[in-house]
Amino acid sequence: MLNTELNLAAPDDVYEALVALHRDLTPAQSRLVNARLILLLANHIGDAEVLRQAMARARAGIEPEGRDDTPQVVA
Amino acid sequence: MDGSAARQVDYQALVLDYVRSPDQDAARPVRHPVVIVGAGPVGLTAAIDLAQQGVPVVLLDEDDRLSTGSRAICFAKRTLEIWDRLGCGERMVETGVTWNLGKVFFRDEPVYSFNLLPEAGHRRPAFVNLQQYYAEGFLLERARALANIDLRWKNRVTGLETGPEGIALTVETPEGEYRLGCDWLVAADGARSPTRRAMGLESRGRSFRDRFLIADIRLEAEAAAAFPTERWFWFDPPFHPGQSVLLHRQPDGVWRIDFQLGWEADPVAERQPERVIPRIQALLGRDTRFTLEWVSVYTFACLRMERFRHGRVLFAGDAAHGVSPFGARGANSGIQDAENLAWKLRLVLAGQAPEGLLDSYDAERVLAAEENIRNSTRSTDFITPKNEASRAFRDATLDLARDCGFARSLVNSGRLSLPSTYRDSPLNTPDTDAFLGAMLPGAPAADAPVRRQGEPGWLLASLGGSGFTGLCFGDGGALPPARLEALRGLARGAVPVQPLLVLPPGAAAAEWPGIACIEDSEGLLARRYDATPGTFYLLRPDQHVAARWRQFDPALVRAALARAIGQG
Ligand SMILES: Cc1cc2nc3c(=O)[nH]c(=O)nc-3n(C[C@H](O)[C@H](O)[C@H](O)COP(=O)(O)OP(=O)(O)OC[C@H]3O[C@@H](n4cnc5c(N)ncnc54)[C@H](O)[C@@H]3O)c2cc1C
């Protein structure tokens, strides 16, 4: 089960570190850092079910407004 | 490796003569048990397998040539094992370039390498690289050695009527049309499958918005020495920034290079030598001398038919499914379709199994196609990121792979073809005894070194060509007469099960008439099958496990056999 209650001893410190992580980065650099961070955390957590719940929570309420190159359906 | 007799035939130039068939002069359409449409690798394999099992086959192809240009090169271990059973594996391996290692580079650094066959004690390597025209040429020569294959070039199927009793075909030849009937039709007529179209069926899936330049080049020996016989894959290399490149060695000093071009690339302009040569020089160095053998630009799709059996028509190979080439799963999976189908069709034709057995062809191979498509789609997604976030994940994975073990497992430059385990197949008898390891019901039998009549050999080569095998692990001591008689009894059934007794390492060869023995010379066989004395495996004609027990019980074997032939 994904824990959505406080699980950090010093939450402000962690939040500050997350923000500091991106200081002076371009959006592309930030995206890369975030991607690395997510991969490292995902592997550390290890529990695919928890990860799926976290992904669903992260995506909740966001209506897609973009387009990507997701493969086209062909027959 | 070079200079074998095979080189004397230029398989790409071979023209296969149209010969008039007596069927064309028959007053009424001649009816055959099996017609196969399409003499590509899948149709040829199916024809050989059926013919070797005694089923006469008519094989029709609209063309008079083997495959030309850049098509399949990587043939997997399981494919080689199937071709071994069909009597042409050795030539493929002799002529092909054997490889087991893959390397992945990110920008200009190696990040990851993998060995696809990390253990010894297998007859065949993970892969050989062999131009598709060689594979087809060797299959063709094997097919020609079988009297019951009637191969008709320049015979195009232009019409078909299906019915519950059989199929009527219209075939066009250089000398006009004729009609033909068959009980069963195998449609191995490729990605565009005219049979599929004629029946109003579809193969559905997704196409990728990316283009790939595929160049086959001939390198001089000196230049070739710089590249080992490995699969090299670059993400974002300095010589082709922002895209991926794949390099592979083939026989005859030919190398395959795949350049990812992106969706915007112009497929016609990109094929021109003045565009292609600089790309290759950027990879190999300006001074490297090479000649272009073949150049093409492809887009890829992952798709399949919903069902592979439609009454008396059975779809196989690219006609039934398609994948991107990054896992080498196209031809390799089609060859497995062919072998899955052949023994079932033989039993149905012989009246030894109900027609419903053919539904298991559909069930097993549809699942296999799903697995192949899933793997191929994931690889293509990794190679061709769909948006900025997926590119960031991709690049982050490659960055981390340098020093984080977990990330190396995520790097996906193609998950290379492995045979499917038919885990939930209706033909399996679920385990009632405890076993460890990979040889669960539905799994393709693993090979192992053995000794047979004192001579070194292999398990798979000892299984016989086309029937069920009862692999019985002994302790080296004498078998009680009742057990011997029960084992021999299996071989006398309507659908025989040939017993094959496995003796432990060092055991003296036993002489029991009617029961073949192999020695588990290195102990690997028992290890790979988690076997103890008494363990019994029932193997299907396609060498997949049907059932296994810790003790041999003839009644259980008979029940499992009935289930494996669709009577369960
Ligand atoms: C660039 C590239 C690289 C690839 N690399 C690999 C790889 O490394 N490994 C791998 O396993 N796969 C690979 N593949 C896929 C592989 O080439 C195909 O999966 C394979 O050829 C499929 O074999 P098939 O027999 O089903 O069909 P095909 O090879 O397409 O054969 C179909 C046959 O049917 C005949 N035919 C069609 N219509 C009719 C008709 N109406 N009447 C009579 N005959 C007809 C055609 O003449 C043809 O001979 C690659 C493909 C490409 C394009």
Coordinates of N, CA, C and O and ligand atoms in Angstrom, one line a residue, chain B residues 37-43 60-63 70-75 132 136 155-157 188-191 194 214 256 298 300 316-319 325 328-332, ligand 1:
Chain B
V37 N 0.6 -22.0 -48.7 CA 0.8 -20.9 -49.6 C 2.0 -20.1 -49.0 O 1.9 -19.6 -47.9
G38 N 3.0 -19.9 -49.8 CA 4.2 -19.1 -49.4 C 5.4 -20.0 -49.1 O 5.3 -20.7 -48.1
A39 N 6.5 -19.9 -49.9 CA 7.7 -20.6 -49.6 C 8.8 -19.7 -49.0 O 9.9 -19.7 -49.5
G40 N 8.4 -18.9 -48.0 CA 9.4 -18.2 -47.3 C 9.9 -19.1 -46.2 O 9.7 -20.3 -46.2
P41 N 10.7 -18.6 -45.2 CA 11.2 -19.5 -44.2 C 10.2 -20.3 -43.5 O 10.4 -21.4 -43.1
V42 N 9.0 -19.7 -43.3 CA 8.0 -20.3 -42.5 C 7.3 -21.4 -43.3 O 7.1 -22.6 -42.8
G43 N 6.9 -21.1 -44.5 CA 6.3 -22.1 -45.4 C 7.2 -23.3 -45.7 O 6.8 -24.5 -45.6
L60 N 3.0 -23.7 -52.6 CA 2.9 -22.8 -53.7 C 3.6 -21.5 -53.4 O 3.4 -21.0 -52.3
D61 N 4.3 -20.9 -54.4 CA 4.8 -19.6 -54.2 C 4.7 -18.8 -55.5 O 5.0 -19.3 -56.6
E62 N 4.3 -17.6 -55.4 CA 4.0 -16.8 -56.6 C 5.3 -16.4 -57.3 O 5.3 -16.0 -58.4
D63 N 6.4 -16.4 -56.5 CA 7.7 -15.9 -57.1 C 8.5 -17.0 -57.6 O 8.1 -18.2 -57.6
S70 N 17.8 -6.9 -47.7 CA 18.1 -6.9 -46.3 C 16.9 -7.4 -45.5 O 16.0 -6.7 -45.3
R71 N 16.9 -8.7 -45.2 CA 15.8 -9.1 -44.4 C 16.4 -9.8 -43.2 O 17.4 -9.4 -42.6
A72 N 15.8 -10.9 -42.7 CA 16.3 -11.5 -41.4 C 17.8 -11.9 -41.5 O 18.3 -12.3 -42.5
I73 N 18.5 -11.7 -40.4 CA 19.9 -12.2 -40.3 C 20.1 -13.0 -39.0 O 20.9 -13.8 -39.0
C74 N 19.4 -12.6 -37.9 CA 19.6 -13.3 -36.7 C 18.7 -14.5 -36.5 O 17.5 -14.3 -36.3
F75 N 19.3 -15.7 -36.4 CA 18.5 -16.9 -36.2 C 18.8 -17.4 -34.8 O 20.0 -17.6 -34.5
Q132 N 19.0 -14.1 -44.9 CA 17.8 -14.9 -45.1 C 17.8 -15.8 -46.3 O 17.3 -16.9 -46.4
E136 N 16.9 -19.7 -46.5 CA 15.9 -20.2 -47.4 C 16.5 -21.2 -48.4 O 15.9 -22.2 -48.7
N155 N 3.4 -20.0 -58.9 CA 2.0 -20.4 -58.7 C 1.4 -19.4 -57.7 O 1.7 -19.5 -56.5
R156 N 0.6 -18.5 -58.1 CA 0.0 -17.5 -57.2 C -1.4 -17.9 -56.9 O -2.2 -18.1 -57.8
V157 N -1.7 -17.9 -55.6 CA -3.1 -18.1 -55.2 C -3.9 -16.8 -55.4 O -3.5 -15.8 -54.9
A188 N 1.1 -19.1 -45.2 CA 2.4 -18.6 -44.8 C 2.9 -17.6 -45.9 O 4.0 -17.6 -46.4
D189 N 1.9 -16.7 -46.3 CA 2.1 -15.9 -47.4 C 2.5 -14.5 -47.0 O 2.3 -13.5 -47.8
G190 N 3.2 -14.3 -45.9 CA 3.9 -13.1 -45.6 C 3.0 -12.0 -45.0 O 1.7 -12.1 -44.9
A191 N 3.6 -10.8 -44.7 CA 3.0 -9.7 -44.0 C 1.7 -9.2 -44.7 O 0.7 -8.8 -44.1
P194 N -2.2 -12.3 -48.9 CA -3.4 -12.3 -49.8 C -4.5 -13.2 -49.3 O -5.7 -13.0 -49.5
I214 N 18.5 0.6 -43.4 CA 19.2 -0.6 -43.2 C 20.2 -0.8 -44.4 O 19.8 -0.9 -45.6
R256 N 25.7 -5.7 -41.4 CA 24.4 -5.1 -41.4 C 24.5 -3.8 -40.5 O 25.0 -4.0 -39.3
Y298 N 13.0 1.4 -43.8 CA 11.8 0.7 -43.3 C 11.1 1.5 -42.2 O 11.7 2.3 -41.5
F300 N 8.3 0.2 -39.0 CA 8.0 -1.0 -38.4 C 6.7 -1.0 -37.7 O 6.3 0.1 -37.2
A316 N 0.3 -18.6 -40.4 CA 1.6 -18.8 -39.7 C 2.6 -17.7 -40.2 O 2.5 -17.2 -41.3
G317 N 3.5 -17.4 -39.3 CA 4.6 -16.4 -39.7 C 4.0 -15.0 -39.8 O 3.1 -14.6 -39.2
D318 N 4.7 -14.2 -40.7 CA 4.3 -12.8 -40.9 C 2.8 -12.6 -41.3 O 2.3 -11.6 -41.1
A319 N 2.3 -13.6 -41.9 CA 0.8 -13.5 -42.3 C 0.0 -13.4 -41.0 O -1.0 -12.6 -41.0
P325 N 12.1 -5.4 -35.9 CA 13.2 -6.4 -36.0 C 14.1 -6.4 -34.7 O 15.0 -7.2 -34.7
A328 N 14.7 -9.7 -33.1 CA 14.9 -10.8 -34.1 C 13.7 -11.8 -33.8 O 14.0 -13.0 -33.7
R329 N 12.5 -11.3 -33.7 CA 11.5 -12.2 -33.3 C 10.5 -12.6 -34.5 O 9.5 -13.3 -34.3
G330 N 10.8 -12.0 -35.7 CA 9.9 -12.2 -36.8 C 10.0 -13.7 -37.4 O 9.1 -14.5 -37.1
A331 N 11.1 -13.9 -38.1 CA 11.2 -15.3 -38.7 C 11.3 -16.3 -37.5 O 10.7 -17.4 -37.6
N332 N 12.0 -16.0 -36.5 CA 12.2 -16.9 -35.4 C 10.9 -17.4 -34.8 O 10.7 -18.6 -34.6
Ligands
LIG1 C1 15.1 -5.4 -42.1 C2 14.5 -6.6 -41.5 C3 15.3 -7.4 -40.6 C4 14.8 -8.5 -40.1 N1 15.6 -9.2 -39.2 C5 15.1 -10.4 -38.7 C6 15.9 -11.2 -37.9 O1 17.1 -10.8 -37.7 N2 15.4 -12.3 -37.4 C7 14.2 -12.7 -37.6 O2 13.8 -13.7 -37.1 N3 13.4 -12.0 -38.4 C8 13.8 -10.9 -39.0 N4 13.0 -10.2 -39.9 C9 11.7 -10.7 -40.2 C10 11.7 -11.8 -41.2 O3 12.3 -11.4 -42.4 C11 10.2 -12.2 -41.5 O4 9.6 -12.4 -40.2 C12 10.2 -13.5 -42.3 O5 10.6 -13.4 -43.6 C13 8.7 -14.1 -42.3 O6 8.7 -15.3 -43.1 P1 7.3 -15.8 -43.7 O7 7.7 -17.1 -44.4 O8 6.2 -15.7 -42.8 O9 7.0 -14.7 -44.8 P2 7.8 -14.2 -46.1 O10 9.2 -14.4 -45.9 O11 7.3 -12.9 -46.4 O12 7.3 -15.2 -47.3 C14 6.0 -15.2 -47.8 C15 6.1 -15.9 -49.1 O13 4.7 -16.0 -49.6 C16 4.7 -15.8 -51.0 N5 3.4 -15.3 -51.4 C17 2.8 -14.2 -51.1 N6 1.6 -14.1 -51.7 C18 1.4 -15.3 -52.4 C19 0.3 -15.8 -53.2 N7 -0.8 -15.1 -53.4 N8 0.5 -17.0 -53.7 C20 1.6 -17.7 -53.5 N9 2.6 -17.3 -52.8 C21 2.5 -16.1 -52.2 C22 5.9 -14.8 -51.3 O14 6.4 -14.9 -52.6 C23 6.9 -15.2 -50.2 O15 7.8 -16.1 -50.7 C24 13.5 -9.0 -40.4 C25 12.7 -8.3 -41.4 C26 13.2 -7.1 -41.9 C27 12.4 -6.4 -42.9

